[in-house]
Coordinates of C-alpha atoms and ligand atoms in Angstrom, one line a residue:
X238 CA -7.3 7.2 -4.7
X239 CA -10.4 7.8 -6.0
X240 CA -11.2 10.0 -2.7
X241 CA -12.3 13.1 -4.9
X242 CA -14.3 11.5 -7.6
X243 CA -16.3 9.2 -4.6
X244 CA -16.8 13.0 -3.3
X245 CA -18.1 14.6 -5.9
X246 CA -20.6 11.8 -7.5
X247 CA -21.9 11.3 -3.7
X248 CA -23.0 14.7 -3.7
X249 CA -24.5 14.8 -7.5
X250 CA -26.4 11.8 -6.8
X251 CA -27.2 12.4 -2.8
X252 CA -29.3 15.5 -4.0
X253 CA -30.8 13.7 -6.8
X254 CA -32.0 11.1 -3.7
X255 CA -32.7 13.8 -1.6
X256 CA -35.6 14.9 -3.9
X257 CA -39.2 13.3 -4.1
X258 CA -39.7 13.5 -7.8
X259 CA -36.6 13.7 -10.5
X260 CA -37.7 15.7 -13.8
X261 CA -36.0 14.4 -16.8
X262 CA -34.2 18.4 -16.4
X263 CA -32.8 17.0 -12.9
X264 CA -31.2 14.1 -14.5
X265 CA -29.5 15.9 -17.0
X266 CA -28.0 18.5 -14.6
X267 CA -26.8 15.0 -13.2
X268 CA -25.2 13.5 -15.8
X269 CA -23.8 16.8 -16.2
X270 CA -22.4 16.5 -13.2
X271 CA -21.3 13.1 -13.3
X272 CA -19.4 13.8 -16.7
X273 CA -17.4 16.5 -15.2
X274 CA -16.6 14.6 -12.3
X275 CA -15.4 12.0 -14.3
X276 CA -13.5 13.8 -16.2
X277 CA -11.8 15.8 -13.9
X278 CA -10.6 12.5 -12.8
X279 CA -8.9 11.3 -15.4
X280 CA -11.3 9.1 -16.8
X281 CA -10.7 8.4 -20.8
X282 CA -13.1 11.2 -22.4
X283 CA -14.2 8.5 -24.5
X284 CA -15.5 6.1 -21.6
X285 CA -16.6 9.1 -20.1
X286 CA -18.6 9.7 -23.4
X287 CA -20.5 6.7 -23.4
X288 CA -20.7 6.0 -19.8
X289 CA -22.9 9.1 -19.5
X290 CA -25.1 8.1 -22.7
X291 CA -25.8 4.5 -21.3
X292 CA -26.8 6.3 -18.1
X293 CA -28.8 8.7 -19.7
X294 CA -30.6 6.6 -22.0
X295 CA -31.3 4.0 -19.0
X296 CA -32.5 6.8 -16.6
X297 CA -35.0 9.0 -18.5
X298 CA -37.0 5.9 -19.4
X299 CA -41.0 6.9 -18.5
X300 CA -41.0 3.6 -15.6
X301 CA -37.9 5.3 -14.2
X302 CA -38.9 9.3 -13.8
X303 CA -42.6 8.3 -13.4
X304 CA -41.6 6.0 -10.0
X305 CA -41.3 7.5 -6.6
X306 CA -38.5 6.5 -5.9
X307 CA -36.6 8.0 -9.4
X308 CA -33.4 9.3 -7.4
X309 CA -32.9 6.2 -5.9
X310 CA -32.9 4.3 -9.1
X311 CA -31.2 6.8 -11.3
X312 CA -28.3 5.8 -8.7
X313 CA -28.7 2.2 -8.9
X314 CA -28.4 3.0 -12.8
X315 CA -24.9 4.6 -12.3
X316 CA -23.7 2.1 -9.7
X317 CA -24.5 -0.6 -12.4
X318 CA -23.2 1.2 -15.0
X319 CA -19.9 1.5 -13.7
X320 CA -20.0 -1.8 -12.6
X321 CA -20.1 -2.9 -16.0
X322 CA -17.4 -0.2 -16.9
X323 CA -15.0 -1.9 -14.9
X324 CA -16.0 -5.3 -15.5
X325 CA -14.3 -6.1 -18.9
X326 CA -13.2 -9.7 -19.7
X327 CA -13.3 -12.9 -17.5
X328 CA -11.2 -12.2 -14.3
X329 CA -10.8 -15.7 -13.0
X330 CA -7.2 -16.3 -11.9
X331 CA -6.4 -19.7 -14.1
X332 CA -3.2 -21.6 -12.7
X333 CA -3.6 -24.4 -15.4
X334 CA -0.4 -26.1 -16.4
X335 CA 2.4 -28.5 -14.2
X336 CA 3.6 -26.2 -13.4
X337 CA 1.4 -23.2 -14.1
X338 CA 3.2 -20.4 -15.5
X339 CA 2.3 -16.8 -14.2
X340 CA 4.6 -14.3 -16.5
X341 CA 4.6 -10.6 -14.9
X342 CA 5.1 -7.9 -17.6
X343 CA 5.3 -4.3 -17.3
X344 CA 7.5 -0.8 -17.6
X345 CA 10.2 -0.2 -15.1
X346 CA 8.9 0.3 -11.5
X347 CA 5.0 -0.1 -12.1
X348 CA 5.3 -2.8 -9.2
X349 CA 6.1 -6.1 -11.0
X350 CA 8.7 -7.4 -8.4
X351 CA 6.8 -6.5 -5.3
X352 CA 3.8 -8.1 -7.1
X353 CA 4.8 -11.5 -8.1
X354 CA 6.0 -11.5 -4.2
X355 CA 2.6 -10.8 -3.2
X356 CA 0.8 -13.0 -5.8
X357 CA 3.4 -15.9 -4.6
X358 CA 1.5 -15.3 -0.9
X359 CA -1.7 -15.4 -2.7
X360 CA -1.4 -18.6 -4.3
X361 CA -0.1 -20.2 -1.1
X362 CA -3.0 -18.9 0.3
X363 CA -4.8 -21.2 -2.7
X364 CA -3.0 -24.3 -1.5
X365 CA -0.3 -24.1 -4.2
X366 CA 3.1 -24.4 -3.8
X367 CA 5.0 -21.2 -5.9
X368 CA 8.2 -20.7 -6.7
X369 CA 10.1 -17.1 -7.5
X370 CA 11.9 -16.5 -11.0
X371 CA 14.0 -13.5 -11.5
X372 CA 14.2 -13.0 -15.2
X373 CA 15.9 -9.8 -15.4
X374 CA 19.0 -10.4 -16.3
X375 CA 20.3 -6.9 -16.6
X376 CA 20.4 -5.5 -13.0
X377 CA 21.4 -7.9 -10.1
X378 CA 20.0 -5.9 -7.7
X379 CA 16.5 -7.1 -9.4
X380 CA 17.5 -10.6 -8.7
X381 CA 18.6 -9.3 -5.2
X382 CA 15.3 -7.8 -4.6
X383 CA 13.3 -10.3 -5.4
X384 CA 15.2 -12.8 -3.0
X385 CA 14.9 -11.1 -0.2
X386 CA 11.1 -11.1 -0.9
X387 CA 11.4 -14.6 -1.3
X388 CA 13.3 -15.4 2.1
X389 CA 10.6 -13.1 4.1
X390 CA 7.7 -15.3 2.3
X391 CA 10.1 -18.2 3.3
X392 CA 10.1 -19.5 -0.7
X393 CA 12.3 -20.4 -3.5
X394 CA 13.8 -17.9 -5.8
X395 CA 15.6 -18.9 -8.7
X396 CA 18.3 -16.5 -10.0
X397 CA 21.1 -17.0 -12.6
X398 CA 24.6 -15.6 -12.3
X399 CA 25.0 -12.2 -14.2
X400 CA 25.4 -12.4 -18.0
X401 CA 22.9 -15.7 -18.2
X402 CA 20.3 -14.8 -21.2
X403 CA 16.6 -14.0 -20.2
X404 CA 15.2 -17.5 -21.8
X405 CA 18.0 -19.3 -20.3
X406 CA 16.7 -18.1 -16.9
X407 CA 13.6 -19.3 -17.4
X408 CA 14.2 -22.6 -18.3
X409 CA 16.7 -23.4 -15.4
X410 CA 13.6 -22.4 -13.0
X411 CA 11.5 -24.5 -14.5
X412 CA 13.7 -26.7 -14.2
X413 CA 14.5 -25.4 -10.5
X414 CA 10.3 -25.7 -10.0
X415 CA 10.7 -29.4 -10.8
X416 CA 13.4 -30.7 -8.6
X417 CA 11.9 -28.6 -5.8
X418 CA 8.4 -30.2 -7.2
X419 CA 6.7 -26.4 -6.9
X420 CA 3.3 -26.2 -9.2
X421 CA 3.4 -22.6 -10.0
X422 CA 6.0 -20.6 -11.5
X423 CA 6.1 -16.9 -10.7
X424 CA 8.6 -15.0 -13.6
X425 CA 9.5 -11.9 -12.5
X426 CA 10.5 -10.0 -15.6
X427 CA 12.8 -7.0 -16.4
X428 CA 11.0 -3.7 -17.2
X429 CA 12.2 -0.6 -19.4
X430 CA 11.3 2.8 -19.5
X431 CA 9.1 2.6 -22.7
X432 CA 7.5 0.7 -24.6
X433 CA 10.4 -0.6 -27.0
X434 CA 10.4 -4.0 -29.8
X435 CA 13.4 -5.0 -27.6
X436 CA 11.3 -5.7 -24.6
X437 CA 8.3 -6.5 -26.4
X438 CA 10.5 -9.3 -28.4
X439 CA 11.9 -10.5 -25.2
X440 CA 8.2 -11.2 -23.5
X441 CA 7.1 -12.7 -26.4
X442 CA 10.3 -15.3 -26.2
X443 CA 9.5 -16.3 -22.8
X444 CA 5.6 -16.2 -23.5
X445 CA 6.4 -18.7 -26.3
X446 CA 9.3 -20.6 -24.3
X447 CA 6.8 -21.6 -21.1
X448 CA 3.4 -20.3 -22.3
X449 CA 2.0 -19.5 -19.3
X450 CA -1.5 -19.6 -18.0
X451 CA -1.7 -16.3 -16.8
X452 CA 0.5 -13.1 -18.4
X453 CA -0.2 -10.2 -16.1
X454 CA 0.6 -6.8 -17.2
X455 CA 1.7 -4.6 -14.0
X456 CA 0.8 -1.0 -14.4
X457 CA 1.2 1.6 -12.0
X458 CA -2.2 3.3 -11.2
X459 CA -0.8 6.9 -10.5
X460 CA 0.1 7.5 -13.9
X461 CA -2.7 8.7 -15.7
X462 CA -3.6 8.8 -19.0
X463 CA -0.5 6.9 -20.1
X464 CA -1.1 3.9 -18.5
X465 CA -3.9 3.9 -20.9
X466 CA -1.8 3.7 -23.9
X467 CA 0.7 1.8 -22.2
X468 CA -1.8 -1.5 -21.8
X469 CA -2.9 -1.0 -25.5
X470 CA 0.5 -1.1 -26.6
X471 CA 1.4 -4.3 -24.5
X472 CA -1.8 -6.2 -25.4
X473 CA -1.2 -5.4 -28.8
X474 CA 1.9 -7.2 -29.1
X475 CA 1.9 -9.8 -26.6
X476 CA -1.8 -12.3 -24.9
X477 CA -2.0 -10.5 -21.9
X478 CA -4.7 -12.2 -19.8
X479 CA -5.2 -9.7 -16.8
X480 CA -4.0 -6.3 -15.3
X481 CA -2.7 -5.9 -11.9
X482 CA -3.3 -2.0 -10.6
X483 CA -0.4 -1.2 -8.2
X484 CA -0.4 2.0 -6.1
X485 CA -3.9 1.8 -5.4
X486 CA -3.0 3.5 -2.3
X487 CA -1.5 6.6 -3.7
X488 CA -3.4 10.1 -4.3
X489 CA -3.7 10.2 -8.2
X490 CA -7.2 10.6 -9.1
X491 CA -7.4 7.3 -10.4
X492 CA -9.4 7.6 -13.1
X493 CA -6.9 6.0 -15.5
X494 CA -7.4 3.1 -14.0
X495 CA -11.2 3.3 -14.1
X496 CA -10.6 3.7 -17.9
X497 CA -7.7 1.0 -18.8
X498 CA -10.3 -2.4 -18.8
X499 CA -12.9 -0.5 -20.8
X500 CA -10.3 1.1 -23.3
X501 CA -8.2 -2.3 -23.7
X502 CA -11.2 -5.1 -23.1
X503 CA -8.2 -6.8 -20.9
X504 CA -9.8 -7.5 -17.2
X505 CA -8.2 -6.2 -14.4
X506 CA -7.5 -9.2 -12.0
X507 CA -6.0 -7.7 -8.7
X508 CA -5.1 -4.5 -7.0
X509 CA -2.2 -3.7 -5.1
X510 CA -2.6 -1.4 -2.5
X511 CA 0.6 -1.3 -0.7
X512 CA 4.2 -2.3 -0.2
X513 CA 4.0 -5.0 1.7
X514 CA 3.0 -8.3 0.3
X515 CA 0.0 -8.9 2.2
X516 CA -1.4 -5.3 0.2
X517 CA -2.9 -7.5 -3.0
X518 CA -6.7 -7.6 -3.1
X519 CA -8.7 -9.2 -5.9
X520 CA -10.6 -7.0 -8.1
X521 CA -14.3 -7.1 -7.5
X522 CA -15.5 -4.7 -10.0
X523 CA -19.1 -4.3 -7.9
X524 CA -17.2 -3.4 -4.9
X525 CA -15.1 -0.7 -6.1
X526 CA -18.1 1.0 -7.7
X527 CA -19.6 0.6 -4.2
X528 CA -16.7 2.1 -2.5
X529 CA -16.5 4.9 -5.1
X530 CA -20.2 5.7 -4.9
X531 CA -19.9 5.7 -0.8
X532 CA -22.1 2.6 -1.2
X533 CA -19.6 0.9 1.3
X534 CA -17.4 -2.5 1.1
X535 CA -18.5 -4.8 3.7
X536 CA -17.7 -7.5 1.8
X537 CA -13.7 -6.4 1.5
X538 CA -14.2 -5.8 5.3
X539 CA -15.5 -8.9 6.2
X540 CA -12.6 -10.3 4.3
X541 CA -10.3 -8.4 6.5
X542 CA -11.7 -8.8 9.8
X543 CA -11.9 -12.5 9.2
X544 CA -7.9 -12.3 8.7
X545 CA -7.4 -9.9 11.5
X546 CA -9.9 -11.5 14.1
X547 CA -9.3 -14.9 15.7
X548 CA -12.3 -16.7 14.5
X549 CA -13.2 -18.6 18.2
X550 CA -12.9 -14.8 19.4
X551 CA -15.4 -13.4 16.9
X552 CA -17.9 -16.1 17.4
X553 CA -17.8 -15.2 21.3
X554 CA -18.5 -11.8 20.5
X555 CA -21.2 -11.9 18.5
X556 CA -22.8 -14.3 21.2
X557 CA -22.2 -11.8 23.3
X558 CA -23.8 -9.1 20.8
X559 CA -26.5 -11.4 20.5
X560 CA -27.6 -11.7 24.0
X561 CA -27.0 -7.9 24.5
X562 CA -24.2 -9.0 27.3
X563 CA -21.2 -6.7 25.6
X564 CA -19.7 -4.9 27.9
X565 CA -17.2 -2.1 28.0
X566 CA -14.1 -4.8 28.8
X567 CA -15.1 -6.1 24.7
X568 CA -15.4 -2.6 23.7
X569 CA -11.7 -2.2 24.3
X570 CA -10.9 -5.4 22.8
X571 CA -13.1 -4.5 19.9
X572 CA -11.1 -0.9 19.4
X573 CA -8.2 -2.8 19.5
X574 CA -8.9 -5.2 17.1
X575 CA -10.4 -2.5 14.9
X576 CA -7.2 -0.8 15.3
X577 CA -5.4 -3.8 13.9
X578 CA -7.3 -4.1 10.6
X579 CA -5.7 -0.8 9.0
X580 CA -6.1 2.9 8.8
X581 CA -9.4 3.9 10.6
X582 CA -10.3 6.0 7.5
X583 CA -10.0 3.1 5.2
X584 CA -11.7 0.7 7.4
X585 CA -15.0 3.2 8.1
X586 CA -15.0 4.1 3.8
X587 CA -15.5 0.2 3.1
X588 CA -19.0 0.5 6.0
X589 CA -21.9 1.6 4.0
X590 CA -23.0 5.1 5.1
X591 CA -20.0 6.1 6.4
X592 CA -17.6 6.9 3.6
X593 CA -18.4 10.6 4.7
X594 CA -17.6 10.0 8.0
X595 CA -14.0 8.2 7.3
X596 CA -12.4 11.5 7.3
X597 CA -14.0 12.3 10.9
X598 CA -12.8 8.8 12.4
X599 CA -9.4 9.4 11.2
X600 CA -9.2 12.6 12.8
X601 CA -10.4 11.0 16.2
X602 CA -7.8 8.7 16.0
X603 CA -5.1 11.8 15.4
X604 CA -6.5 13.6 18.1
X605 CA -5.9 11.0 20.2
X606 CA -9.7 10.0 20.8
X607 CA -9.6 6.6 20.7
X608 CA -6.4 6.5 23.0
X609 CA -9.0 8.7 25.7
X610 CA -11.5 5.7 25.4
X611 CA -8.9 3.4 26.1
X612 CA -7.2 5.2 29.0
X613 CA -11.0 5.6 30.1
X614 CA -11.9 2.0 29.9
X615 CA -8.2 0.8 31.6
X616 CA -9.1 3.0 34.9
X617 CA -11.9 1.2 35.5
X618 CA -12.2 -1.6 37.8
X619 CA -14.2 -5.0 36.0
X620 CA -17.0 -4.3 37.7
X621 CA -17.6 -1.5 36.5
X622 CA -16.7 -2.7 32.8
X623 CA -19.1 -5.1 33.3
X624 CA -21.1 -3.0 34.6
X625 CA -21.3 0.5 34.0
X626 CA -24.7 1.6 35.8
X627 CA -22.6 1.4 38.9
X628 CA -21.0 4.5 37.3
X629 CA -21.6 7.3 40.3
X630 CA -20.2 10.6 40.2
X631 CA -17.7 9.6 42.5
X632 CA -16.2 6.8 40.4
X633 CA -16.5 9.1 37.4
X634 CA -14.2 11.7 39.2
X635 CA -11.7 8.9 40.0
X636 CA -11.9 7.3 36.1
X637 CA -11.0 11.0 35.1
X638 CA -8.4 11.4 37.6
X639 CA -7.0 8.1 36.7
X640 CA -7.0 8.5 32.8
X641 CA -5.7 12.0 32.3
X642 CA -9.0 13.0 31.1
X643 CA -11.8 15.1 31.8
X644 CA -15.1 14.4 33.8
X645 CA -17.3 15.3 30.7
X646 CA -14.8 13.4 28.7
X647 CA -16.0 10.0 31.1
X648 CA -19.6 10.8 31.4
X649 CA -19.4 11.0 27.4
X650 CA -18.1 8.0 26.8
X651 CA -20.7 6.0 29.2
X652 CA -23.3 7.9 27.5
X653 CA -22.1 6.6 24.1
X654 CA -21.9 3.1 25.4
X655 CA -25.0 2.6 26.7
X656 CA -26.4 4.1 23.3
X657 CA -24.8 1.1 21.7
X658 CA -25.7 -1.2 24.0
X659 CA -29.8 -0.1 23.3
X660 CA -29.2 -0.3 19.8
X661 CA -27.4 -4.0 20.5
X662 CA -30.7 -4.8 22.2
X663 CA -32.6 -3.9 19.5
X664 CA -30.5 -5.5 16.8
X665 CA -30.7 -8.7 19.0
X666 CA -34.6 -8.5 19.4
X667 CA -35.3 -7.7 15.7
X668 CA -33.6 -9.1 12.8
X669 CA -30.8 -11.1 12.9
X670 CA -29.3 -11.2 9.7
X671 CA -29.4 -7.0 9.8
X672 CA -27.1 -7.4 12.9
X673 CA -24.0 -7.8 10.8
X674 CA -22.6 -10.6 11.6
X675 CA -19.6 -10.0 9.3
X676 CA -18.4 -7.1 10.6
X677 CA -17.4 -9.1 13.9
X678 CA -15.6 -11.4 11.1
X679 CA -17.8 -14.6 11.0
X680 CA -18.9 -16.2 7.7
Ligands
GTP118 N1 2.3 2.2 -2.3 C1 2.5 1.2 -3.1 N2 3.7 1.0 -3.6 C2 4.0 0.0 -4.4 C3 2.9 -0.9 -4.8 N3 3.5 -1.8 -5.6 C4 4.8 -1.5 -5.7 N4 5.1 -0.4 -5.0 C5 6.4 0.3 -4.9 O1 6.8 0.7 -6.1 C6 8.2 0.6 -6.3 C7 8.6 -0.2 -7.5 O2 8.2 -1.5 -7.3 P1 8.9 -2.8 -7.9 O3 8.2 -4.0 -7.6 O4 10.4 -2.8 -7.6 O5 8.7 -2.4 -9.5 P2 9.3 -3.2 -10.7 O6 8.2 -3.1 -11.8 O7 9.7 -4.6 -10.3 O8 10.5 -2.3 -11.1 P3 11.7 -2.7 -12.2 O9 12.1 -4.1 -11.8 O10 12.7 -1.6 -11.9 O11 11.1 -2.6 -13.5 C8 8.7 0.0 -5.0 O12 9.2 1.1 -4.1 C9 7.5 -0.6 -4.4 O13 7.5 -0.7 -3.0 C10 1.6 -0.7 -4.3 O14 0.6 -1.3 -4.6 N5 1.5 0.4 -3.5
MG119 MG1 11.6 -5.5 -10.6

């Protein structure tokens, strides 16, 4: 999601960058720009409306176009800007109550089972100890569903034979929450395929049975415009607290869910971004905008290294890093690890100045590049891991012989080591905080 837009403002902006002065002409063609891209994304015209004022009004300021570096700041103005666009409301996740009561709403098959799964990780992940409640009393494969989620995450569900009314439900799993002394109550709730008084009645039974510290309306980020209207309809008639965006992942062109905070004033509190219940991220409003504008998402990175890598392991390598010592026997362990934390694309879009290369890396790894490396690096012996300027063209013809690759192929990938090990050397000597420590996963 989001690919095009991120696309299209990268290259409005880059030129306006690229330039020494900015006219206040250039930033109109701009915003010009920026509106259509918007636009053409799905945004809500009216956010798109005044979006591009604020921006405008912001960026043709005399201190701005008279500065030398005007490009720069007209894009700083955007990147805040749409910071603030997507920043509606307080986003903090409250679990007040014993038990707290999180009550997921939505229409039928925006995500809200496979959420309140993956929100029941989360809040282990906090320390708390949750407990599953299927309150859909209609369909028992709902119940079904949500129970196997349950056994997988190895935590209570609660279900009710067939028949058993909605409020009922809920109160036997408070009930259940209690005996099993569980502090957070996760109700999984049935969805329809509109908005209807029947639904809305029945939320607004359980809200007022349990009243829970957090309702969370799901909505399904590929459906455009609607989901819009949708969240006005629902935080109309019932106090939704936050918005989880499922199907982050998908292709729509996301702009709907660029538009649905600003529009509704509701904040958005997580994203899910896949099917499995470890694919829930928290929103950072700063850090989309980043990743949007190609401005990078070290921070989500970090966060996923430091689940991926074994923390002992990272603080070795960055010793290692540090003292210029890496050698090509890491490398491999590196790619590996790399490998690990998700699609290559995705990884390289969240490293600032590389959005435009994500593409490229994912390619690599279709093409089998990174498998060449690896082949490369298993044929040769530790010492010359270790130790690479050993590297004569004899051993290079053997490495190639023994990898199924090509001579060039070997003498490339040396070449592109010892590039990296210079710049290692430099980092080491200059400025350590530059070196990054967080993308080797350490705090
Ligand atoms: N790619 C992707 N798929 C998702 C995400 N969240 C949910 N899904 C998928 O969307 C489909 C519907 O998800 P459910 O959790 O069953 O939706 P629901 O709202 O509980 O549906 P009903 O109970 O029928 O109203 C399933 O196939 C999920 O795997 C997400 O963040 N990304
Ligand atoms: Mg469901």
């Amino acid at each position: 999601m989001f690919d095009a837009l991120s696309e299209r403002l990268r290259q409005t902006l880059g030129a306006l960058t690229g330039r020494g002065r900015v006219s206040e002409a250039d930033v109109e063609a701009a915003m010009r720009e920026v509106r259509l891209a918007l636009l053409e994304a799905d945004v809500n015209f009216k956010v798109v409306r005044d979006f591009v004022a604020r921006v405008r009004e912001r960026a043709v300021g005399a201190s701005v176009l008279e500065s030398l570096t005007a490009g720069q700041q007209v894009v700083k103005i955007v990147h805040e800007e749409l910071i603030s666009l997507l920043s509606a409301g307080d986003r903090s996740f409250r679990l007040t109550g014993s038990p707290a009561v999180v009550l997921l709403v939505g229409l039928q098959g925006s995500g809200k089972t496979t959420t309140s799964a993956k929100l029941a990780r989360h809040v282990v992940r906090l320390g708390r100890r949750p407990i599953l409640v299927a309150a859909d009393p209609y369909r028992p494969a709902a119940a079904e569903q949500l129970q196997a989620l349950g056994v997988a995450l190895d935590l209570p569900v609660h279900r009710s034979a067939a028949g058993v009314p909605v409020l009922q439900i809920v109160r036997e799993g408070m009930e259940a929450a209690r005996r099993l002394s569980r502090d957070v109550v996760i109700v999984d709730t049935a969805g329809r395929l509109t908005v209807d008084e029947a639904l809305m009645a029945e939320i607004s039974a359980i809200a007022a049975a349990v009243t829970p510290a957090e309702t969370l309306l799901v909505v399904d980020a590929m459906t455009g415009q609607e989901a819009v209207a949708v969240a006005q309809a629902f935080a109309a008639a019932v106090p939704v607290t936050g918005l989880v965006l499922t199907k982050i992942d998908g292709d729509a062109r996301g702009g709907a869910a660029l538009s649905i905070s600003a529009v509704t004033g509701v904040p958005v509190k997580f994203m899910g971004t896949g099917e499995k219940t470890d694919a829930l991220e928290l929103f950072h409003p700063d850090r989309l905008a980043g990743r949007i504008l190609g401005m990078g998402d070290v921070l989500t990175l970090v966060e996923r290294a430091q689940e991926t890598f074994d923390q002992k392991q990272a603080a070795r390598l960055e010793e290692k890093i540090r003292t210029a010592s890496f050698t090509l026997e890491d490398f491999l362990d590196q790619l590996q690890q790399i490998q690990k934390m998700g699609p290559l694309d995705q990884v390289m879009g969240m490293l600032p100045g590389f959005g435009g290369m994500a593409k490229e890396a994912q390619a690599a790894v279709e093409r089998g590049d990174l498998r060449r490396v690896e082949a490369i690096i298993r044929s040769m012996t530790p010492r010359e891991r270790r130790d690479p300027s050993v590297l004569n063209a004899s051993r290079r013809r053997r490495i190639a012989i023994g990898s199924a690759t090509t001579l060039p192929d070997v003498n490339r990938l040396v070449k592109q080591f010892g590039e990296m090990q210079k710049m290692m050397k430099q980092l080491s000597a200059g400025n350590r905080r530059s070196a990054g420590p967080g993308l080797f996963g350490r705090r």
